């Protein structure tokens, strides 16, 4: 393994020389060009952190195994040291919190995020914080504490109204979860907190009527509050013990149902960025981003046990373990593995940029 002491030394794949690469770059969507340039210039840093991989839900289509618990105090200190040595000199820092359910370890989140915020303030570095959460613990008190540390963007999933949602997004004890999540959302709606909540509405083969009712209810409760937006996505088979136990929509079925929803509720100002395109360029890709964070050399996923990966989906793949945090906050990095994840920056293949895991799965991703 190679001991890499600074983010600036993380090896970026060398782009093909000559006019070929430049011509391909010029032909990319402007948004993709901007993201590629940002990744290559190395002026930003994107840190995905899972403070725990345990979860208080047992969603019927989840790919995770919940085996790794809370981040130890030792790893917490390593993460803070990593932030201290990797953030200075950058112009922007984005910290994305993931799990499991990250809010089962709120104390760890606040500890690390406070350190990151202080580091960014000292260096006049722009900081953005986001979180993927099931929303069960995201009440006003919690959201206010997070927003105070610049964690202001949240993604919360719903699978329809309670009749459907409670059958698939089930608490670990078997109870329904819709009522608690909805109560939290209403509480946040009544607050003055500055945030953005993207409600990720999952489409299944048999929940269309429930989603229609959910959108109607959303409009009655939240329309006009631009802090709340809807993002529609089909559930996907991403592996794990639940693989093959549920049915999914084809791309065409999803687009058709999405267009029906948008047509019926076009009067609502609640559709989040990205849902209107429905432009999954690779069959089975879930993230929907033009350039996946896993493609970027300036983005890493730090797991509770101190291992460092690229993808938050391929958690059990050895190919996804590209390094580990050392006691001094440096990363002992396997450069050969890293280059394979970031190869899209060399090829500018949109499929590879959008989801390097889907390309690696055809060769070496186990």
Short mmCIF file of C-alpha atoms in Angstrom, two decimals:
data_model
loop_
_atom_site.label_atom_id
_atom_site.label_comp_id
_atom_site.label_asym_id
_atom_site.label_seq_id
_atom_site.Cartn_x
_atom_site.Cartn_y
_atom_site.Cartn_z
CA UNK A 1 0.00 0.00 0.00
CA UNK A 2 1.15 3.53 -0.69
CA UNK A 3 1.20 6.05 2.16
CA UNK A 4 -0.39 9.21 0.78
CA UNK A 5 -0.07 12.16 3.12
CA UNK A 6 -1.93 14.94 1.30
CA UNK A 7 -5.09 15.09 -0.79
CA UNK A 8 -3.04 16.98 -3.39
CA UNK A 9 -0.87 13.88 -3.85
CA UNK A 10 -3.82 11.59 -4.58
CA UNK A 11 -3.04 10.40 -8.06
CA UNK A 12 -5.36 11.64 -10.79
CA UNK A 13 -5.44 9.41 -13.90
CA UNK A 14 -3.36 10.96 -16.65
CA UNK A 15 -5.61 12.07 -19.48
CA UNK A 16 -4.85 10.92 -22.99
CA UNK A 17 -2.66 13.49 -24.68
CA UNK A 18 -3.46 15.25 -27.90
CA UNK A 19 -6.61 16.55 -29.48
CA UNK A 20 -8.60 13.35 -28.92
CA UNK A 21 -9.23 13.90 -25.22
CA UNK A 22 -9.84 17.63 -25.70
CA UNK A 23 -12.32 16.94 -28.48
CA UNK A 24 -14.22 14.46 -26.30
CA UNK A 25 -14.14 16.94 -23.42
CA UNK A 26 -15.54 19.72 -25.63
CA UNK A 27 -18.36 17.43 -26.71
CA UNK A 28 -19.58 16.72 -23.19
CA UNK A 29 -22.67 18.27 -21.64
CA UNK A 30 -21.61 21.62 -20.07
CA UNK A 31 -22.56 20.37 -16.62
CA UNK A 32 -20.41 17.26 -17.08
CA UNK A 33 -17.50 19.36 -18.35
CA UNK A 34 -17.70 21.50 -15.24
CA UNK A 35 -17.70 18.47 -12.95
CA UNK A 36 -14.78 16.84 -14.80
CA UNK A 37 -12.75 20.05 -14.65
CA UNK A 38 -13.54 20.44 -10.96
CA UNK A 39 -12.36 16.89 -10.25
CA UNK A 40 -9.12 17.32 -12.21
CA UNK A 41 -8.20 20.74 -10.77
CA UNK A 42 -8.30 19.38 -7.21
CA UNK A 43 -9.54 22.61 -5.64
CA UNK A 44 -12.44 20.92 -3.89
CA UNK A 45 -12.79 17.94 -1.58
CA UNK A 46 -15.79 15.67 -1.08
CA UNK A 47 -15.86 13.45 2.00
CA UNK A 48 -18.59 10.86 2.46
CA UNK A 49 -18.69 9.60 6.04
CA UNK A 50 -20.65 6.73 7.58
CA UNK A 51 -20.56 7.17 11.38
CA UNK A 52 -22.34 3.81 11.67
CA UNK A 53 -23.62 1.16 9.29
CA UNK A 54 -26.32 -0.03 11.68
CA UNK A 55 -29.89 1.00 10.92
CA UNK A 56 -33.21 1.29 12.74
CA UNK A 57 -35.04 0.23 9.55
CA UNK A 58 -35.18 -3.02 7.63
CA UNK A 59 -36.36 -1.88 4.20
CA UNK A 60 -37.45 -4.80 2.02
CA UNK A 61 -35.13 -3.86 -0.86
CA UNK A 62 -32.06 -2.66 1.09
CA UNK A 63 -28.64 -3.92 -0.02
CA UNK A 64 -26.77 -3.28 3.26
CA UNK A 65 -25.98 -5.91 5.93
CA UNK A 66 -25.68 -3.61 9.02
CA UNK A 67 -22.70 -5.54 10.38
CA UNK A 68 -20.45 -2.58 11.22
CA UNK A 69 -21.50 -0.53 14.23
CA UNK A 70 -20.55 2.91 15.50
CA UNK A 71 -17.29 4.56 14.58
CA UNK A 72 -14.81 4.19 17.44
CA UNK A 73 -13.32 7.24 19.15
CA UNK A 74 -9.95 6.34 17.59
CA UNK A 75 -11.36 6.43 14.05
CA UNK A 76 -13.24 9.66 14.85
CA UNK A 77 -9.92 11.29 15.72
CA UNK A 78 -8.36 9.93 12.53
CA UNK A 79 -11.18 11.46 10.49
CA UNK A 80 -10.63 14.82 12.17
CA UNK A 81 -6.90 14.63 11.51
CA UNK A 82 -7.63 13.73 7.89
CA UNK A 83 -9.85 16.82 7.62
CA UNK A 84 -7.13 19.00 9.18
CA UNK A 85 -4.55 17.98 6.60
CA UNK A 86 -6.73 17.60 3.48
CA UNK A 87 -9.11 20.59 3.59
CA UNK A 88 -6.66 23.55 3.87
CA UNK A 89 -5.80 24.99 0.48
CA UNK A 90 -9.10 23.97 -1.08
CA UNK A 91 -11.82 26.42 -2.14
CA UNK A 92 -14.80 24.21 -1.27
CA UNK A 93 -15.51 21.25 0.98
CA UNK A 94 -18.56 18.99 0.87
CA UNK A 95 -19.20 16.52 3.68
CA UNK A 96 -21.93 13.96 2.95
CA UNK A 97 -23.25 11.80 5.81
CA UNK A 98 -24.40 8.28 5.05
CA UNK A 99 -25.10 5.00 6.83
CA UNK A 100 -26.79 2.67 7.81
CA UNK A 101 -28.79 5.38 9.45
CA UNK A 102 -26.36 8.19 10.28
CA UNK A 103 -28.59 9.78 12.94
CA UNK A 104 -28.09 6.74 15.16
CA UNK A 105 -24.68 8.33 15.74
CA UNK A 106 -25.63 12.01 15.92
CA UNK A 107 -22.98 12.72 18.56
CA UNK A 108 -20.24 11.52 16.20
CA UNK A 109 -21.65 13.61 13.36
CA UNK A 110 -21.70 16.77 15.47
CA UNK A 111 -18.18 16.11 16.76
CA UNK A 112 -16.60 15.66 13.33
CA UNK A 113 -18.69 18.29 11.55
CA UNK A 114 -17.84 20.91 14.17
CA UNK A 115 -14.15 20.24 13.55
CA UNK A 116 -14.63 20.44 9.78
CA UNK A 117 -16.53 23.72 10.11
CA UNK A 118 -13.80 25.26 12.25
CA UNK A 119 -11.17 24.11 9.74
CA UNK A 120 -13.11 25.67 6.87
CA UNK A 121 -13.73 28.93 8.74
CA UNK A 122 -10.03 29.26 9.56
CA UNK A 123 -9.15 28.83 5.89
CA UNK A 124 -12.06 30.81 4.41
CA UNK A 125 -13.24 27.64 2.66
CA UNK A 126 -16.86 27.22 1.57
CA UNK A 127 -18.52 24.29 3.36
CA UNK A 128 -21.63 22.35 2.39
CA UNK A 129 -23.04 19.45 4.37
CA UNK A 130 -25.62 16.88 3.30
CA UNK A 131 -27.17 13.72 4.69
CA UNK A 132 -29.01 10.67 3.46
CA UNK A 133 -31.36 9.68 6.28
CA UNK A 134 -34.59 7.73 6.67
CA UNK A 135 -35.99 10.77 8.50
CA UNK A 136 -37.22 8.89 11.56
CA UNK A 137 -34.95 10.82 13.94
CA UNK A 138 -34.85 14.09 11.98
CA UNK A 139 -37.03 16.23 14.24
CA UNK A 140 -36.75 20.00 14.66
CA UNK A 141 -34.18 19.85 17.48
CA UNK A 142 -31.92 17.54 15.49
CA UNK A 143 -32.27 19.49 12.24
CA UNK A 144 -31.51 22.77 13.98
CA UNK A 145 -28.31 21.36 15.51
CA UNK A 146 -27.20 19.98 12.13
CA UNK A 147 -28.05 23.17 10.23
CA UNK A 148 -25.98 25.15 12.74
CA UNK A 149 -22.96 23.18 11.51
CA UNK A 150 -23.81 23.63 7.81
CA UNK A 151 -25.55 20.26 7.33
CA UNK A 152 -28.58 21.63 5.54
CA UNK A 153 -29.35 19.33 2.61
CA UNK A 154 -31.21 16.10 3.37
CA UNK A 155 -32.54 13.22 1.32
CA UNK A 156 -35.43 11.33 2.93
CA UNK A 157 -37.20 8.40 1.24
CA UNK A 158 -40.92 7.68 1.12
CA UNK A 159 -42.59 4.83 -0.76
CA UNK A 160 -46.11 6.23 -0.90
CA UNK A 161 -48.60 6.84 1.86
CA UNK A 162 -48.68 4.76 5.03
CA UNK A 163 -50.54 1.84 3.43
CA UNK A 164 -47.59 1.04 1.12
CA UNK A 165 -44.69 2.72 2.86
CA UNK A 166 -45.19 0.76 6.10
CA UNK A 167 -45.00 -2.53 4.21
CA UNK A 168 -41.59 -1.88 2.69
CA UNK A 169 -39.83 0.71 4.86
CA UNK A 170 -40.23 -1.16 8.10
CA UNK A 171 -38.62 -0.42 11.46
CA UNK A 172 -36.16 -3.00 12.79
CA UNK A 173 -38.82 -4.05 15.32
CA UNK A 174 -41.38 -4.58 12.55
CA UNK A 175 -43.39 -1.41 13.18
CA UNK A 176 -44.51 1.10 10.58
CA UNK A 177 -42.47 4.25 10.08
CA UNK A 178 -44.57 6.63 7.97
CA UNK A 179 -46.38 8.50 10.74
CA UNK A 180 -43.19 9.44 12.58
CA UNK A 181 -41.41 10.60 9.42
CA UNK A 182 -44.41 12.65 8.28
CA UNK A 183 -44.77 14.24 11.73
CA UNK A 184 -41.10 15.25 11.61
CA UNK A 185 -41.56 16.78 8.16
CA UNK A 186 -44.55 18.82 9.33
CA UNK A 187 -42.58 19.97 12.37
CA UNK A 188 -39.75 21.13 10.14
CA UNK A 189 -42.24 22.86 7.83
CA UNK A 190 -43.42 24.95 10.78
CA UNK A 191 -39.85 25.87 11.74
CA UNK A 192 -37.64 28.72 10.54
CA UNK A 193 -34.62 26.47 9.87
CA UNK A 194 -32.74 26.98 6.62
CA UNK A 195 -32.60 23.57 4.91
CA UNK A 196 -33.51 21.65 1.77
CA UNK A 197 -35.25 18.30 2.10
CA UNK A 198 -35.39 16.23 -1.07
CA UNK A 199 -38.13 13.67 -0.58
CA UNK A 200 -37.05 10.69 -2.63
CA UNK A 201 -40.27 8.96 -3.68
CA UNK A 202 -39.67 5.35 -4.66
CA UNK A 203 -41.73 3.84 -7.45
CA UNK A 204 -42.56 0.11 -7.37
CA UNK A 205 -44.60 -1.90 -9.86
CA UNK A 206 -47.69 -1.72 -7.61
CA UNK A 207 -47.59 1.58 -5.68
CA UNK A 208 -48.63 4.12 -8.32
CA UNK A 209 -51.98 5.02 -6.70
CA UNK A 210 -50.32 5.40 -3.32
CA UNK A 211 -47.75 7.76 -4.84
CA UNK A 212 -50.49 9.83 -6.44
CA UNK A 213 -52.14 10.18 -3.03
CA UNK A 214 -48.78 11.05 -1.45
CA UNK A 215 -48.17 13.84 -3.97
CA UNK A 216 -51.68 15.21 -3.37
CA UNK A 217 -51.01 15.15 0.38
CA UNK A 218 -47.61 16.73 -0.13
CA UNK A 219 -49.19 19.56 -2.12
CA UNK A 220 -51.76 20.20 0.61
CA UNK A 221 -49.10 20.30 3.32
CA UNK A 222 -45.94 21.73 1.74
CA UNK A 223 -46.69 23.47 -1.56
CA UNK A 224 -45.16 26.93 -1.43
CA UNK A 225 -42.42 25.89 0.99
CA UNK A 226 -39.47 25.59 -1.37
CA UNK A 227 -37.42 23.89 1.34
CA UNK A 228 -39.28 20.68 0.38
CA UNK A 229 -38.98 19.09 -3.05
CA UNK A 230 -39.89 15.75 -4.58
CA UNK A 231 -37.50 13.47 -6.44
CA UNK A 232 -38.89 10.31 -8.06
CA UNK A 233 -36.81 7.18 -8.48
CA UNK A 234 -37.59 3.51 -9.15
CA UNK A 235 -36.39 1.00 -6.60
CA UNK A 236 -33.41 -0.95 -7.90
CA UNK A 237 -31.87 -4.33 -7.28
CA UNK A 238 -28.50 -3.36 -5.76
CA UNK A 239 -27.57 -6.73 -4.31
CA UNK A 240 -27.45 -7.92 -0.72
CA UNK A 241 -29.65 -10.47 1.03
CA UNK A 242 -32.83 -8.94 -0.42
CA UNK A 243 -31.66 -9.32 -4.00
CA UNK A 244 -34.28 -11.03 -6.15
CA UNK A 245 -37.03 -10.84 -3.53
CA UNK A 246 -38.84 -7.85 -5.06
CA UNK A 247 -39.92 -6.63 -8.48
CA UNK A 248 -38.74 -3.45 -10.19
CA UNK A 249 -39.98 -1.23 -13.00
CA UNK A 250 -38.39 -1.18 -16.42
CA UNK A 251 -36.91 2.14 -17.50
CA UNK A 252 -39.83 2.74 -19.86
CA UNK A 253 -42.40 1.92 -17.18
CA UNK A 254 -40.75 4.34 -14.78
CA UNK A 255 -40.62 7.17 -17.32
CA UNK A 256 -44.28 6.60 -18.22
CA UNK A 257 -45.42 6.75 -14.59
CA UNK A 258 -43.22 9.74 -13.86
CA UNK A 259 -44.72 11.64 -16.80
CA UNK A 260 -48.22 10.83 -15.55
CA UNK A 261 -47.42 12.23 -12.11
CA UNK A 262 -45.82 15.35 -13.54
CA UNK A 263 -48.72 15.93 -15.90
CA UNK A 264 -51.35 15.54 -13.21
CA UNK A 265 -49.54 17.70 -10.66
CA UNK A 266 -47.89 20.24 -12.94
CA UNK A 267 -49.45 23.02 -10.84
CA UNK A 268 -47.26 22.12 -7.87
CA UNK A 269 -43.87 23.80 -7.48
CA UNK A 270 -42.30 20.84 -5.76
CA UNK A 271 -40.38 18.78 -8.29
CA UNK A 272 -36.72 18.47 -7.35
CA UNK A 273 -33.73 18.82 -9.66
CA UNK A 274 -33.12 15.67 -11.65
CA UNK A 275 -36.48 13.92 -11.42
CA UNK A 276 -37.80 15.45 -14.63
CA UNK A 277 -35.00 14.07 -16.78
CA UNK A 278 -35.41 10.39 -15.91
CA UNK A 279 -32.24 10.01 -17.94
CA UNK A 280 -30.49 6.98 -16.48
CA UNK A 281 -27.78 6.44 -19.05
CA UNK A 282 -26.88 2.98 -17.74
CA UNK A 283 -29.47 0.35 -17.00
CA UNK A 284 -29.62 -0.21 -13.27
CA UNK A 285 -27.75 2.93 -12.25
CA UNK A 286 -29.36 4.36 -9.15
CA UNK A 287 -27.54 7.59 -8.36
CA UNK A 288 -28.68 9.58 -11.39
CA UNK A 289 -25.69 11.96 -11.25
CA UNK A 290 -23.89 12.87 -14.47
CA UNK A 291 -20.51 12.35 -12.81
CA UNK A 292 -20.64 10.01 -9.84
CA UNK A 293 -18.59 10.99 -6.81
CA UNK A 294 -16.88 7.59 -7.06
CA UNK A 295 -15.35 8.73 -10.37
CA UNK A 296 -13.59 11.66 -8.74
CA UNK A 297 -10.10 11.49 -7.22
CA UNK A 298 -11.11 14.17 -4.72
CA UNK A 299 -14.00 12.15 -3.21
CA UNK A 300 -13.79 9.34 -0.64
CA UNK A 301 -16.11 7.29 1.53
CA UNK A 302 -14.86 6.79 5.08
CA UNK A 303 -16.47 3.82 6.81
CA UNK A 304 -16.90 3.35 10.59
CA UNK A 305 -13.96 0.95 10.81
CA UNK A 306 -11.56 3.39 9.12
CA UNK A 307 -11.53 1.74 5.71
CA UNK A 308 -11.72 4.11 2.77
CA UNK A 309 -13.80 3.33 -0.29
CA UNK A 310 -15.20 5.05 -3.35
CA UNK A 311 -18.78 3.79 -3.65
CA UNK A 312 -21.51 3.77 -0.98
CA UNK A 313 -23.34 0.94 -2.75
CA UNK A 314 -20.64 -1.66 -3.46
CA UNK A 315 -19.86 -1.91 0.25
CA UNK A 316 -18.92 -5.58 0.28
CA UNK A 317 -16.62 -5.50 -2.71
CA UNK A 318 -12.89 -5.76 -2.07
CA UNK A 319 -12.33 -3.60 -5.17
CA UNK A 320 -14.13 -0.80 -3.35
CA UNK A 321 -11.61 -0.74 -0.49
CA UNK A 322 -9.00 1.67 -1.84
CA UNK A 323 -7.26 2.44 1.44
CA UNK A 324 -7.49 3.01 5.18
CA UNK A 325 -7.02 5.90 7.54
CA UNK A 326 -3.69 5.92 9.34
CA UNK A 327 -3.32 7.17 12.95
CA UNK A 328 -1.91 10.50 11.73
CA UNK A 329 -4.89 11.15 9.44
CA UNK A 330 -3.14 10.23 6.21
CA UNK A 331 -4.58 7.57 3.93
CA UNK A 332 -2.69 4.41 3.16
CA UNK A 333 -3.93 4.29 -0.39
CA UNK A 334 -3.89 1.52 -3.00
CA UNK A 335 -3.27 3.64 -6.07
CA UNK A 336 -3.94 0.87 -8.59
CA UNK A 337 -7.47 0.42 -7.23
CA UNK A 338 -8.07 4.17 -7.12
CA UNK A 339 -7.07 4.60 -10.75
CA UNK A 340 -9.62 2.03 -11.85
CA UNK A 341 -12.41 3.98 -10.15
CA UNK A 342 -11.29 7.28 -11.67
CA UNK A 343 -10.54 5.94 -15.15
CA UNK A 344 -13.57 7.76 -16.55
CA UNK A 345 -11.65 11.01 -16.30
CA UNK A 346 -9.20 9.55 -18.79
CA UNK A 347 -11.68 7.96 -21.17
CA UNK A 348 -14.47 10.55 -20.72
CA UNK A 349 -16.86 7.67 -21.31
CA UNK A 350 -20.16 8.95 -19.90
CA UNK A 351 -21.12 5.47 -18.70
CA UNK A 352 -17.88 5.20 -16.75
CA UNK A 353 -18.22 8.71 -15.35
CA UNK A 354 -21.83 8.12 -14.34
CA UNK A 355 -21.21 4.81 -12.59
CA UNK A 356 -17.70 3.37 -12.45
CA UNK A 357 -19.05 0.47 -10.37
CA UNK A 358 -21.14 -0.70 -13.31
CA UNK A 359 -18.00 -0.83 -15.48
CA UNK A 360 -15.86 -2.51 -12.84
CA UNK A 361 -18.57 -5.11 -12.23
CA UNK A 362 -18.01 -6.40 -15.76
CA UNK A 363 -14.35 -7.00 -15.04
CA UNK A 364 -13.16 -7.13 -11.45
CA UNK A 365 -15.72 -5.74 -9.00
CA UNK A 366 -16.52 -8.68 -6.74
#
